[in-house]
Short mmCIF file of C-alpha atoms in Angstrom, two decimals:
data_model
loop_
_atom_site.label_atom_id
_atom_site.label_comp_id
_atom_site.label_asym_id
_atom_site.label_seq_id
_atom_site.Cartn_x
_atom_site.Cartn_y
_atom_site.Cartn_z
CA MET K 29 5.21 -27.52 -13.82
CA PHE K 30 2.26 -25.26 -14.63
CA SER K 31 1.20 -22.18 -16.57
CA LEU K 32 0.16 -19.07 -14.65
CA ILE K 33 -2.06 -18.19 -17.62
CA LYS K 34 -3.78 -21.46 -18.53
CA ASP K 35 -3.94 -23.51 -15.35
CA PRO K 36 -6.35 -22.93 -12.43
CA TRP K 37 -4.05 -21.81 -9.61
CA LEU K 38 -5.65 -18.62 -8.23
CA PRO K 39 -7.84 -19.22 -5.14
CA VAL K 40 -11.03 -17.17 -5.41
CA LEU K 41 -14.32 -16.59 -3.63
CA ASP K 42 -17.50 -16.60 -5.72
CA SER K 43 -20.83 -14.85 -5.13
CA ASN K 44 -22.21 -17.95 -3.37
CA GLY K 45 -19.42 -17.90 -0.82
CA GLN K 46 -17.72 -20.93 -2.38
CA ARG K 47 -13.95 -21.19 -2.76
CA ARG K 48 -12.33 -22.60 -5.87
CA LYS K 49 -9.34 -22.09 -8.13
CA ILE K 50 -9.35 -20.40 -11.51
CA SER K 51 -6.90 -19.36 -14.19
CA PRO K 52 -6.55 -15.71 -15.27
CA ARG K 53 -8.46 -16.67 -18.42
CA GLU K 54 -11.60 -17.02 -16.29
CA LEU K 55 -11.54 -13.46 -14.92
CA ALA K 56 -14.47 -12.43 -17.11
CA ASP K 57 -16.80 -14.53 -14.91
CA ASN K 58 -19.11 -12.12 -13.04
CA GLN K 59 -19.61 -14.70 -10.27
CA ILE K 60 -16.01 -14.36 -9.08
CA ILE K 61 -15.94 -11.75 -6.31
CA ASP K 62 -12.38 -11.71 -5.00
CA LEU K 63 -9.12 -13.56 -4.55
CA ALA K 64 -8.81 -15.75 -1.46
CA TRP K 65 -5.12 -16.09 -0.65
CA PRO K 66 -4.26 -17.26 2.89
CA ARG K 67 -1.94 -14.31 3.60
CA PRO K 68 -2.74 -10.57 3.32
CA ASP K 69 0.53 -9.81 1.50
CA PHE K 70 -0.34 -12.51 -1.06
CA GLN K 71 -3.83 -10.99 -1.44
CA GLY K 72 -2.43 -7.55 -2.21
CA ALA K 73 0.23 -8.97 -4.51
CA GLY K 74 -2.40 -11.11 -6.26
CA TRP K 75 -4.35 -8.00 -7.22
CA GLN K 76 -1.17 -6.37 -8.52
CA LEU K 77 -0.28 -9.47 -10.54
CA LEU K 78 -3.67 -9.59 -12.28
CA ILE K 79 -3.78 -5.83 -12.86
CA GLY K 80 -0.32 -6.13 -14.41
CA MET K 81 -1.53 -8.91 -16.70
CA LEU K 82 -4.52 -6.86 -17.86
CA GLN K 83 -2.44 -3.69 -18.27
CA THR K 84 0.19 -5.53 -20.29
CA ALA K 85 -2.05 -7.74 -22.41
CA MET K 86 -5.22 -5.73 -23.03
CA ALA K 87 -4.90 -2.10 -21.93
CA PRO K 88 -7.63 0.07 -23.49
CA GLU K 89 -6.48 2.64 -26.02
CA ASP K 90 -8.44 5.50 -24.47
CA GLU K 91 -10.99 6.39 -21.80
CA GLU K 92 -13.85 5.60 -24.17
CA GLU K 93 -12.65 2.03 -24.64
CA TRP K 94 -12.06 1.71 -20.89
CA GLU K 95 -15.63 2.80 -20.19
CA GLU K 96 -16.99 0.40 -22.81
CA VAL K 97 -15.39 -2.55 -21.00
CA TRP K 98 -16.61 -1.22 -17.64
CA GLU K 99 -20.21 -1.02 -18.90
CA GLN K 100 -20.33 -4.17 -21.05
CA GLY K 101 -17.92 -6.43 -19.19
CA LEU K 102 -14.73 -8.23 -20.09
CA ASP K 103 -15.10 -10.20 -23.29
CA ALA K 104 -13.99 -13.75 -22.45
CA GLN K 105 -12.72 -14.45 -25.97
CA LYS K 106 -10.70 -11.22 -26.16
CA LEU K 107 -9.28 -11.89 -22.71
CA HIS K 108 -8.22 -15.38 -23.80
CA GLN K 109 -6.54 -14.05 -26.94
CA ALA K 110 -4.81 -11.20 -25.10
CA LEU K 111 -3.37 -13.42 -22.38
CA THR K 112 -2.12 -15.90 -24.97
CA ARG K 113 0.25 -13.17 -26.23
CA ILE K 114 2.11 -13.17 -22.90
CA GLU K 115 1.69 -16.83 -21.97
CA HIS K 116 5.33 -17.60 -22.80
CA ALA K 117 6.45 -15.38 -19.91
CA PHE K 118 4.30 -17.14 -17.31
CA HIS K 119 5.69 -20.65 -17.24
CA PHE K 120 6.51 -21.82 -13.70
CA GLY K 121 8.83 -24.80 -13.49
CA PRO K 122 12.40 -26.05 -13.92
CA GLN K 123 12.60 -25.22 -17.64
CA LYS K 124 13.97 -21.73 -18.35
CA PRO K 125 12.85 -19.08 -18.91
CA ALA K 126 10.67 -19.39 -15.82
CA PHE K 127 8.42 -16.84 -14.16
CA LEU K 128 10.43 -14.28 -12.13
CA GLN K 129 13.43 -16.62 -11.84
CA ASP K 130 16.98 -16.00 -12.96
CA PHE K 131 17.62 -16.86 -16.60
CA SER K 132 20.82 -18.70 -15.65
CA THR K 133 21.36 -21.61 -13.29
CA LEU K 134 22.57 -20.20 -9.97
CA SER K 135 25.61 -22.05 -8.65
CA VAL K 136 25.03 -21.36 -4.95
CA GLU K 137 24.02 -23.43 -1.94
CA PRO K 138 20.26 -23.87 -1.57
CA SER K 139 18.32 -22.37 1.32
CA SER K 140 14.84 -22.80 2.75
CA VAL K 141 11.87 -21.81 0.60
CA SER K 142 10.69 -19.77 3.60
CA GLY K 143 13.17 -17.14 2.39
CA LEU K 144 10.51 -16.09 -0.11
CA LEU K 145 8.38 -14.76 2.76
CA ILE K 146 9.17 -11.19 3.72
CA ASP K 147 8.37 -11.82 7.39
CA SER K 148 10.49 -14.97 7.69
CA PRO K 149 13.42 -14.76 10.14
CA GLY K 150 16.74 -13.93 8.47
CA GLY K 151 20.14 -15.48 8.99
CA ASN K 152 21.22 -13.11 11.75
CA THR K 153 17.90 -13.56 13.57
CA LEU K 154 18.35 -17.32 13.51
CA LYS K 155 21.97 -17.03 14.63
CA LEU K 156 20.98 -14.92 17.64
CA ASN K 157 18.00 -17.18 18.37
CA LYS K 158 15.57 -14.23 18.13
CA ASP K 159 12.82 -15.90 16.07
CA HIS K 160 10.27 -15.48 18.86
CA PHE K 161 7.13 -14.68 16.84
CA VAL K 162 7.68 -16.23 13.41
CA LYS K 163 9.50 -19.49 14.13
CA ARG K 164 12.15 -20.90 11.81
CA SER K 165 10.26 -24.18 11.42
CA CYS K 166 6.82 -22.73 10.57
CA TYR K 167 7.15 -22.64 6.81
CA GLN K 168 9.19 -25.46 5.28
CA HIS K 169 7.13 -26.81 2.37
CA PHE K 170 5.12 -24.80 -0.17
CA CYS K 171 2.81 -26.04 -2.90
CA PRO K 172 3.69 -24.76 -6.41
CA HIS K 173 0.77 -22.29 -6.42
CA CYS K 174 1.81 -20.64 -3.14
CA THR K 175 5.46 -20.69 -4.23
CA ALA K 176 4.64 -18.77 -7.40
CA MET K 177 2.66 -16.20 -5.40
CA ALA K 178 5.41 -15.90 -2.77
CA LEU K 179 7.92 -15.34 -5.58
CA PHE K 180 5.90 -12.48 -7.06
CA THR K 181 5.27 -10.99 -3.60
CA VAL K 182 8.94 -10.86 -2.61
CA GLN K 183 10.02 -9.46 -6.00
CA THR K 184 7.33 -6.76 -5.79
CA ASN K 185 8.12 -5.74 -2.20
CA SER K 186 11.78 -6.77 -2.01
CA PRO K 187 13.32 -5.40 1.22
CA ALA K 188 16.99 -4.78 1.93
CA GLY K 189 18.81 -8.08 2.38
CA GLY K 190 22.54 -7.47 2.68
CA ALA K 191 25.28 -6.41 0.28
CA GLY K 192 24.09 -6.54 -3.32
CA PHE K 193 20.59 -7.77 -2.53
CA ARG K 194 18.53 -5.16 -4.33
CA THR K 195 15.32 -3.64 -3.09
CA SER K 196 12.20 -3.43 -5.21
CA MET K 197 11.59 -0.76 -7.81
CA ARG K 198 9.89 1.23 -5.02
CA GLY K 199 12.44 0.46 -2.30
CA GLY K 200 11.98 -2.01 0.53
CA GLY K 201 8.46 -2.45 1.90
CA PRO K 202 6.62 0.03 -0.36
CA MET K 203 3.13 1.30 0.30
CA THR K 204 0.63 0.27 -2.37
CA THR K 205 -2.59 2.18 -3.08
CA LEU K 206 -5.24 0.64 -5.30
CA LEU K 207 -8.72 1.76 -6.22
CA GLU K 208 -11.64 -0.45 -5.23
CA PRO K 209 -15.41 -0.07 -5.61
CA ALA K 210 -17.17 1.41 -2.58
CA GLU K 211 -20.05 -1.07 -2.89
CA GLU K 212 -19.72 -4.72 -1.91
CA ASN K 213 -19.97 -7.91 -4.00
CA VAL K 214 -18.63 -6.36 -7.20
CA PRO K 215 -17.06 -8.85 -9.65
CA LEU K 216 -13.31 -9.21 -9.30
CA TRP K 217 -12.63 -8.11 -12.87
CA ARG K 218 -14.29 -4.73 -12.16
CA LYS K 219 -12.12 -4.23 -9.08
CA LEU K 220 -9.04 -4.89 -11.17
CA TRP K 221 -10.22 -2.86 -14.18
CA LEU K 222 -10.50 0.28 -12.02
CA ASN K 223 -6.68 0.17 -11.84
CA VAL K 224 -6.03 -0.49 -15.52
CA MET K 225 -5.09 2.70 -17.36
CA PRO K 226 -5.59 3.60 -21.03
CA SER K 227 -2.43 3.27 -23.09
CA SER K 228 -1.60 3.65 -26.75
CA ASP K 229 1.52 1.48 -26.44
CA ASN K 230 1.38 -1.38 -28.95
CA TRP K 231 4.35 -3.52 -27.95
CA GLN K 232 5.61 -6.27 -30.21
CA GLU K 233 6.98 -9.70 -29.39
CA GLN K 234 10.58 -8.46 -29.54
CA HIS K 235 9.78 -6.12 -26.65
CA LEU K 236 8.87 -8.95 -24.27
CA PRO K 237 12.37 -9.31 -22.68
CA LEU K 238 12.26 -5.58 -21.88
CA ILE K 239 8.87 -6.05 -20.18
CA PHE K 240 9.56 -9.40 -18.48
CA PRO K 241 13.23 -9.35 -17.41
CA TRP K 242 13.39 -13.10 -16.76
CA LEU K 243 13.06 -13.80 -20.50
CA ALA K 244 16.69 -12.81 -21.09
CA GLU K 245 20.03 -12.88 -19.29
CA THR K 246 19.69 -11.08 -15.96
CA ARG K 247 20.85 -7.50 -16.07
CA SER K 248 23.01 -8.00 -12.97
CA SER K 249 24.15 -4.94 -11.08
CA GLU K 250 27.74 -5.52 -9.98
CA THR K 251 28.58 -2.17 -11.61
CA ALA K 252 26.66 1.09 -11.84
CA LYS K 253 26.61 0.78 -15.64
CA ASN K 254 23.93 -1.90 -15.41
CA ILE K 255 21.28 0.13 -13.58
CA THR K 256 17.86 -0.37 -15.14
CA THR K 257 15.91 2.81 -15.90
CA PRO K 258 12.73 3.59 -17.85
CA GLU K 259 15.01 4.67 -20.70
CA ASN K 260 16.72 1.28 -21.19
CA ALA K 261 13.70 -0.93 -20.41
CA HIS K 262 10.02 -0.96 -21.35
CA PRO K 263 7.68 1.16 -19.17
CA LEU K 264 5.56 -1.94 -18.48
CA GLN K 265 8.46 -3.48 -16.56
CA ALA K 266 7.15 -1.33 -13.69
CA TYR K 267 4.62 -4.12 -13.14
CA TRP K 268 7.18 -6.93 -13.42
CA GLY K 269 10.26 -5.84 -11.48
CA MET K 270 12.83 -8.54 -10.66
CA PRO K 271 15.38 -7.15 -8.17
CA ARG K 272 16.18 -10.57 -6.69
CA ARG K 273 18.15 -13.32 -8.44
CA LEU K 274 16.14 -16.35 -7.36
CA GLU K 275 15.74 -19.90 -8.56
CA ILE K 276 13.33 -22.51 -7.24
CA ASP K 277 14.81 -25.97 -6.63
CA PHE K 278 12.46 -28.32 -8.45
CA ASP K 279 14.73 -31.36 -7.95
CA HIS K 280 13.62 -31.90 -4.35
CA GLN K 281 9.87 -32.45 -4.07
CA GLN K 282 7.66 -34.42 -1.71
CA SER K 283 4.03 -35.13 -0.92
CA GLY K 284 2.17 -33.53 1.95
CA CYS K 285 0.24 -30.45 3.00
CA CYS K 286 1.38 -26.93 2.09
CA ASP K 287 2.47 -24.94 5.13
CA LEU K 288 0.77 -21.83 3.72
CA CYS K 289 -2.61 -22.84 2.28
CA GLY K 290 -2.95 -26.26 3.94
CA GLU K 291 -3.86 -28.04 0.70
CA HIS K 292 -2.37 -31.41 -0.19
CA SER K 293 0.17 -31.51 -3.01
CA ASP K 294 2.40 -34.18 -4.53
CA ASN K 295 4.91 -31.50 -5.52
CA LEU K 296 5.78 -29.62 -2.34
CA LEU K 297 8.84 -27.41 -2.77
CA SER K 298 11.31 -26.81 0.05
CA GLN K 299 14.43 -25.13 -1.35
CA ILE K 300 15.47 -22.06 -3.33
CA ARG K 301 18.75 -20.63 -4.55
CA SER K 302 19.43 -16.94 -4.10
CA LYS K 303 22.24 -14.75 -5.39
CA ASN K 304 22.98 -11.06 -4.93
CA TYR K 305 23.34 -8.31 -7.54
CA GLY K 306 19.98 -8.68 -9.23
CA VAL K 307 18.33 -5.94 -11.28
CA GLN K 308 18.90 -2.50 -9.76
CA TYR K 309 16.18 0.00 -10.58
CA ASP K 310 16.50 3.77 -10.64
CA GLY K 311 14.31 6.62 -11.86
CA TRP K 312 11.02 4.70 -11.91
CA LEU K 313 7.62 5.99 -10.75
CA HIS K 314 5.52 2.96 -9.97
CA PRO K 315 1.83 3.36 -10.91
CA PHE K 316 0.62 1.88 -7.59
CA SER K 317 2.67 3.96 -5.14
CA PRO K 318 2.34 7.52 -3.82
CA TYR K 319 5.49 9.65 -3.75
CA ARG K 320 6.80 12.44 -1.55
CA GLN K 321 9.19 15.28 -2.44
CA GLY K 322 10.95 17.71 -0.14
CA LEU K 323 10.09 21.36 -0.77
CA LYS K 324 13.38 22.89 0.36
CA ASP K 325 15.29 21.61 -2.67
CA ALA K 326 13.70 22.05 -6.10
CA SER K 327 15.77 19.15 -7.43
CA ALA K 328 14.82 16.78 -4.61
CA PRO K 329 13.86 13.31 -5.89
CA LEU K 330 10.40 11.81 -5.61
CA LEU K 331 10.58 9.12 -2.92
CA PRO K 332 7.99 6.34 -2.62
CA LEU K 333 6.02 6.26 0.62
CA LYS K 334 6.69 3.32 2.94
CA GLY K 335 4.86 1.63 5.78
CA GLN K 336 5.37 3.27 9.18
CA PRO K 337 5.02 2.14 12.81
CA GLY K 338 1.40 2.48 13.87
CA GLY K 339 0.12 2.23 10.31
CA LEU K 340 -1.28 4.91 8.05
CA ALA K 341 -2.63 7.86 10.03
CA TYR K 342 -5.41 10.04 8.64
CA LYS K 343 -3.02 12.99 8.53
CA ASP K 344 -1.57 11.25 5.46
CA TRP K 345 -4.85 10.37 3.75
CA LEU K 346 -5.25 13.58 1.78
CA GLY K 347 -1.90 13.14 0.04
CA LEU K 348 -2.90 9.66 -1.09
CA VAL K 349 -5.99 10.98 -2.86
CA ILE K 350 -4.92 14.35 -4.24
CA THR K 351 -1.65 16.25 -4.60
CA SER K 352 -1.09 18.15 -1.38
CA GLU K 353 1.61 20.04 0.51
CA ASP K 354 2.56 20.73 4.09
CA LYS K 355 5.41 22.85 5.42
CA LEU K 356 8.08 20.33 4.43
CA ASN K 357 6.84 18.05 1.65
CA ARG K 358 4.66 17.67 -1.41
CA THR K 359 2.81 14.35 -1.69
CA LEU K 360 1.83 12.96 -5.08
CA PRO K 361 -0.82 10.20 -5.19
CA ALA K 362 -0.23 7.03 -7.16
CA GLN K 363 -0.79 7.30 -10.89
CA VAL K 364 -3.82 4.98 -10.81
CA VAL K 365 -5.38 7.17 -8.09
CA ARG K 366 -4.74 10.45 -9.92
CA ARG K 367 -6.43 8.99 -12.97
CA ASN K 368 -9.46 7.67 -10.96
CA PRO K 369 -12.34 7.49 -13.49
CA LEU K 370 -15.09 7.03 -10.87
CA PRO K 371 -14.21 9.10 -7.79
CA ARG K 372 -17.74 9.05 -6.36
CA GLN K 373 -17.93 5.25 -6.54
CA THR K 374 -14.52 4.25 -5.24
CA ARG K 375 -12.35 4.12 -2.16
CA LEU K 376 -8.65 3.41 -1.60
CA TRP K 377 -7.11 0.17 -0.46
CA CYS K 378 -3.70 0.98 1.04
CA PHE K 379 -1.36 -1.72 2.29
CA GLY K 380 2.24 -2.64 2.89
CA PHE K 381 4.86 -3.83 5.36
CA ASP K 382 6.44 -1.62 7.97
CA MET K 383 10.10 -2.56 7.45
CA ASP K 384 13.23 -1.90 9.47
CA ASN K 385 15.74 -2.66 6.70
CA ALA K 386 15.39 -6.44 6.24
CA LYS K 387 13.19 -6.92 9.32
CA SER K 388 9.42 -6.91 8.93
CA ARG K 389 7.83 -5.23 11.94
CA CYS K 390 4.19 -5.33 10.91
CA TRP K 391 1.74 -5.56 8.02
CA TYR K 392 -0.79 -2.73 7.70
CA GLU K 393 -3.75 -2.20 5.43
CA HIS K 394 -6.46 0.46 5.36
CA HIS K 395 -9.58 1.19 3.34
CA LEU K 396 -9.93 4.94 2.91
CA PRO K 397 -12.55 7.31 1.47
CA VAL K 398 -11.93 9.10 -1.83
CA SER K 399 -15.04 11.26 -2.50
CA SER K 400 -14.93 13.90 -5.24
CA LEU K 401 -11.82 15.83 -4.17
CA THR K 402 -10.35 18.28 -6.65
CA GLN K 403 -7.35 20.59 -6.54
CA GLU K 404 -9.55 23.68 -6.76
CA GLY K 405 -12.45 22.76 -4.47
CA GLU K 406 -12.91 24.10 -0.95
CA LEU K 407 -13.28 20.54 0.37
CA LYS K 408 -9.52 20.02 0.13
CA ASP K 409 -8.81 23.23 2.07
CA LEU K 410 -11.29 22.36 4.81
CA LEU K 411 -9.85 18.86 5.26
CA GLN K 412 -6.30 20.23 5.34
CA LEU K 413 -7.34 22.71 8.02
CA ALA K 414 -8.97 19.91 10.03
CA VAL K 415 -5.78 17.84 9.84
CA GLU K 416 -3.69 20.86 10.84
CA LEU K 417 -5.91 21.33 13.89
CA ALA K 418 -5.29 17.70 14.86
CA GLN K 419 -1.52 17.98 14.38
CA ASN K 420 -1.37 21.13 16.53
CA ALA K 421 -3.51 19.48 19.18
CA LEU K 422 -1.21 16.46 19.35
CA SER K 423 1.81 18.73 19.87
CA LEU K 424 -0.01 20.49 22.71
CA LEU K 425 -0.95 17.18 24.32
CA LYS K 426 2.64 15.92 24.33
CA LEU K 427 3.88 19.23 25.70
CA ALA K 428 1.28 19.21 28.47
CA LEU K 429 2.10 15.63 29.47
CA LYS K 430 5.81 16.40 29.63
CA GLU K 431 5.04 19.41 31.82
CA ALA K 432 2.91 17.18 34.05
CA TRP K 433 5.44 14.36 34.20
CA PHE K 434 8.78 16.14 34.50
CA ALA K 435 10.19 18.96 36.58
CA SER K 436 12.29 19.96 33.54
CA PRO K 437 10.02 19.13 30.56
CA LYS K 438 12.36 20.65 27.94
CA GLU K 439 15.06 18.18 28.97
CA ALA K 440 12.72 15.18 28.99
CA LYS K 441 13.97 12.31 26.86
CA GLY K 442 12.31 9.08 25.83
CA ASP K 443 10.06 7.47 23.27
CA PHE K 444 6.71 9.26 23.19
CA SER K 445 5.51 7.60 19.96
CA ALA K 446 2.77 5.68 21.83
CA ILE K 447 1.00 9.02 22.40
CA ASP K 448 1.11 9.77 18.66
CA ILE K 449 -0.16 6.35 17.63
CA ALA K 450 -2.99 6.41 20.18
CA PHE K 451 -4.02 9.92 19.12
CA TRP K 452 -4.28 9.14 15.40
CA GLN K 453 -6.02 5.81 15.96
CA GLN K 454 -8.50 7.01 18.59
CA THR K 455 -9.58 10.13 16.69
CA GLU K 456 -9.79 8.41 13.29
CA ALA K 457 -13.50 7.55 13.55
CA GLU K 458 -14.36 11.23 14.09
CA PHE K 459 -12.24 12.22 11.09
CA ARG K 460 -13.98 9.64 8.90
CA THR K 461 -17.31 11.16 9.94
CA LEU K 462 -16.00 14.64 9.14
CA TRP K 463 -14.75 13.54 5.70
CA GLN K 464 -18.09 11.92 4.96
CA GLN K 465 -20.06 15.00 5.99
CA LEU K 466 -17.83 17.43 4.09
CA SER K 467 -18.06 15.22 1.00
CA LEU K 468 -21.83 15.75 1.10
CA TYR K 469 -21.56 19.45 1.97
CA PRO K 470 -18.19 20.58 0.52
CA SER K 471 -18.43 24.31 1.24
CA SER K 472 -18.21 26.37 4.40
CA ALA K 473 -21.19 28.31 3.05
CA MET K 474 -23.31 25.28 3.91
CA PRO K 475 -24.53 25.14 7.53
CA GLN K 476 -24.09 21.34 7.58
CA ALA K 477 -20.37 21.76 6.78
CA ARG K 478 -19.92 24.31 9.56
CA GLU K 479 -21.70 22.02 12.01
CA ALA K 480 -19.39 19.15 11.01
CA LEU K 481 -16.32 21.35 11.54
CA ARG K 482 -17.66 22.52 14.89
CA HIS K 483 -18.20 18.92 15.95
CA TRP K 484 -14.64 18.05 14.87
CA GLN K 485 -13.22 20.94 16.85
CA THR K 486 -15.12 19.82 19.93
CA ALA K 487 -14.13 16.18 19.48
CA ILE K 488 -10.42 17.05 19.31
CA ARG K 489 -10.69 19.30 22.35
CA ASP K 490 -12.52 16.61 24.36
CA TYR K 491 -9.92 14.00 23.37
CA LEU K 492 -7.05 16.20 24.56
CA PHE K 493 -8.42 16.48 28.08
CA THR K 494 -9.55 12.87 28.25
CA ALA K 495 -6.10 11.66 27.16
CA PHE K 496 -4.33 14.10 29.46
CA ASP K 497 -6.39 13.07 32.48
CA ALA K 498 -5.80 9.39 31.75
CA ARG K 499 -2.02 9.74 31.44
CA ALA K 500 -1.02 12.63 33.70
CA PHE K 501 -0.38 10.45 36.78
CA THR K 502 1.09 7.45 34.97
CA ASN K 503 4.81 8.31 34.68
CA PRO K 504 6.57 5.49 36.63
CA ASP K 505 9.88 7.38 36.75
CA GLU K 506 8.60 10.49 38.49
CA THR K 507 6.63 11.11 41.67
CA ALA K 508 3.27 12.64 40.79
CA ASP K 509 3.11 16.36 41.58
CA LEU K 510 -0.52 17.52 41.77
CA CYS K 511 0.37 21.20 41.43
CA ARG K 512 2.49 20.50 38.36
CA VAL K 513 -0.28 18.41 36.78
CA LEU K 514 -2.91 21.09 37.40
CA ALA K 515 -0.63 23.80 36.01
CA ALA K 516 0.00 21.71 32.88
CA ARG K 517 -3.74 21.13 32.40
CA LEU K 518 -4.47 24.84 32.76
CA ALA K 519 -1.75 25.68 30.24
CA LEU K 520 -3.22 23.11 27.81
CA HIS K 521 -6.62 24.81 28.12
CA LYS K 522 -5.12 28.22 27.34
CA ASN K 523 -2.89 27.05 24.49
CA ILE K 524 -5.71 25.45 22.51
CA SER K 525 -7.37 28.78 21.73
CA LYS K 526 -4.03 30.29 20.69
CA GLN K 527 -3.52 27.87 17.80
CA LYS K 528 -3.70 29.37 14.32
CA SER K 529 -5.79 26.48 12.97
CA HIS K 530 -8.25 26.87 15.85
CA LYS K 531 -8.65 30.58 15.10
CA GLN K 532 -9.06 29.89 11.35
CA LEU K 533 -11.88 27.42 11.96
CA LEU K 534 -13.61 29.84 14.29
CA ALA K 535 -13.25 32.62 11.71
CA ILE K 536 -14.78 30.46 8.98
CA MET K 537 -17.78 29.62 11.12
CA CYS K 538 -18.27 33.14 12.49
CA ASP K 539 -17.92 34.89 9.11
CA ARG K 540 -20.42 32.58 7.44
CA GLU K 541 -22.91 32.89 10.28
CA GLU K 542 -22.68 36.70 10.21
CA THR K 543 -23.15 36.70 6.42
CA GLU K 544 -26.24 34.51 6.70
CA HIS K 545 -27.64 36.74 9.47
CA VAL K 546 -27.20 39.86 7.30
#
């Protein structure tokens, strides 16, 4: 039907604000600013697709070659030649092998093409008539371009889907972290190139089925013997995982407007075939995902971070930028982030679905600061202390509210997550300001740093009392007791100064001020 390498199918935005479609061969054009997919999950997946193409077809051999491309630009002729090497793997149509589709013909009943969308209602949802927000009839016909992007998106983020329906290489609904330039209106190729890593791997044509699993018989996973690991596949398959056995039905097409992008097409697709026991991945560390490891067990596996209710709170930011530890876990940033060649000129783009098994609850994305954090610098320690202060403060707030709301606060039961979400969201702006200030003045020996920490301490304290006062009389299940509320507020005031993090910040500021005075 079309080639994902040669044909213009990628919607983009140029420097003049105009929208058009290009092929990956045109990425060297400095006028192209960004992709312009109609869905945020397609936008994130589109970046990953193009980064994967560049990493596979024209990865630089070393940092020097990477920097040469960054300074001089992508060479259009070299890009054309490099992508030609992998063109065979990017055919999208009924003829096999076809992009991210099962090598064999799947002898199963067809289902709606909407099944390619992670947020589409599943079979049980439809059976129970619970499709209240995303209706079953919203997405029935996709143009070939949106179908190809939906196919890559679901394979990259594949959630749990019943017995034998495998999750993605990073589990269901993984969090993705990519580097992006801090300044605006940078050419798209530069944004992508930030996430391409030097590699000395010179794969040959015979390696292609190990990189692109759809070029050979599907390594189905009915038995544990067929698990796919980095040892029995090519490392580049990390960019091209295929956990789902899917096949697009190209026999039933019609004319009309695509339900996703709205564009007219004579080849709208409406059906797919899906079968369980696709490729099962184990032992992979995906270059775009951060990982977390429990500290209690030295042999604990590295687990990819996932989307969470309420989105990504700033208490987690540090672990996405630099290896960090708390009392329970060690967090390892994504490989592309650890290798960041331009830390002073970049920020993080973090995104992903918050999944409850097969059910998509929400899509979250955040743009976070990076600055020049290092393992040894004091900046990391100061930010960790600031986060610890916030975590302790949140615990005190919840305790105080329970004491205000309930006669027996230790026995209080219920979902208090709304307090957590509100706290992290409503204090985020102050933390961003703190991060920015400490990036400029990364030592407690600097008076500007101490002033920023003092302001943070005050902001957290003010928030605690503002939030307490706003919520203390709002428990609908209990009659408000003024004496109990006042006692809880007084206890909150006393407990703040007892916190270890509070005392540590005060000690830092006092010691430095005394030293300067001497």
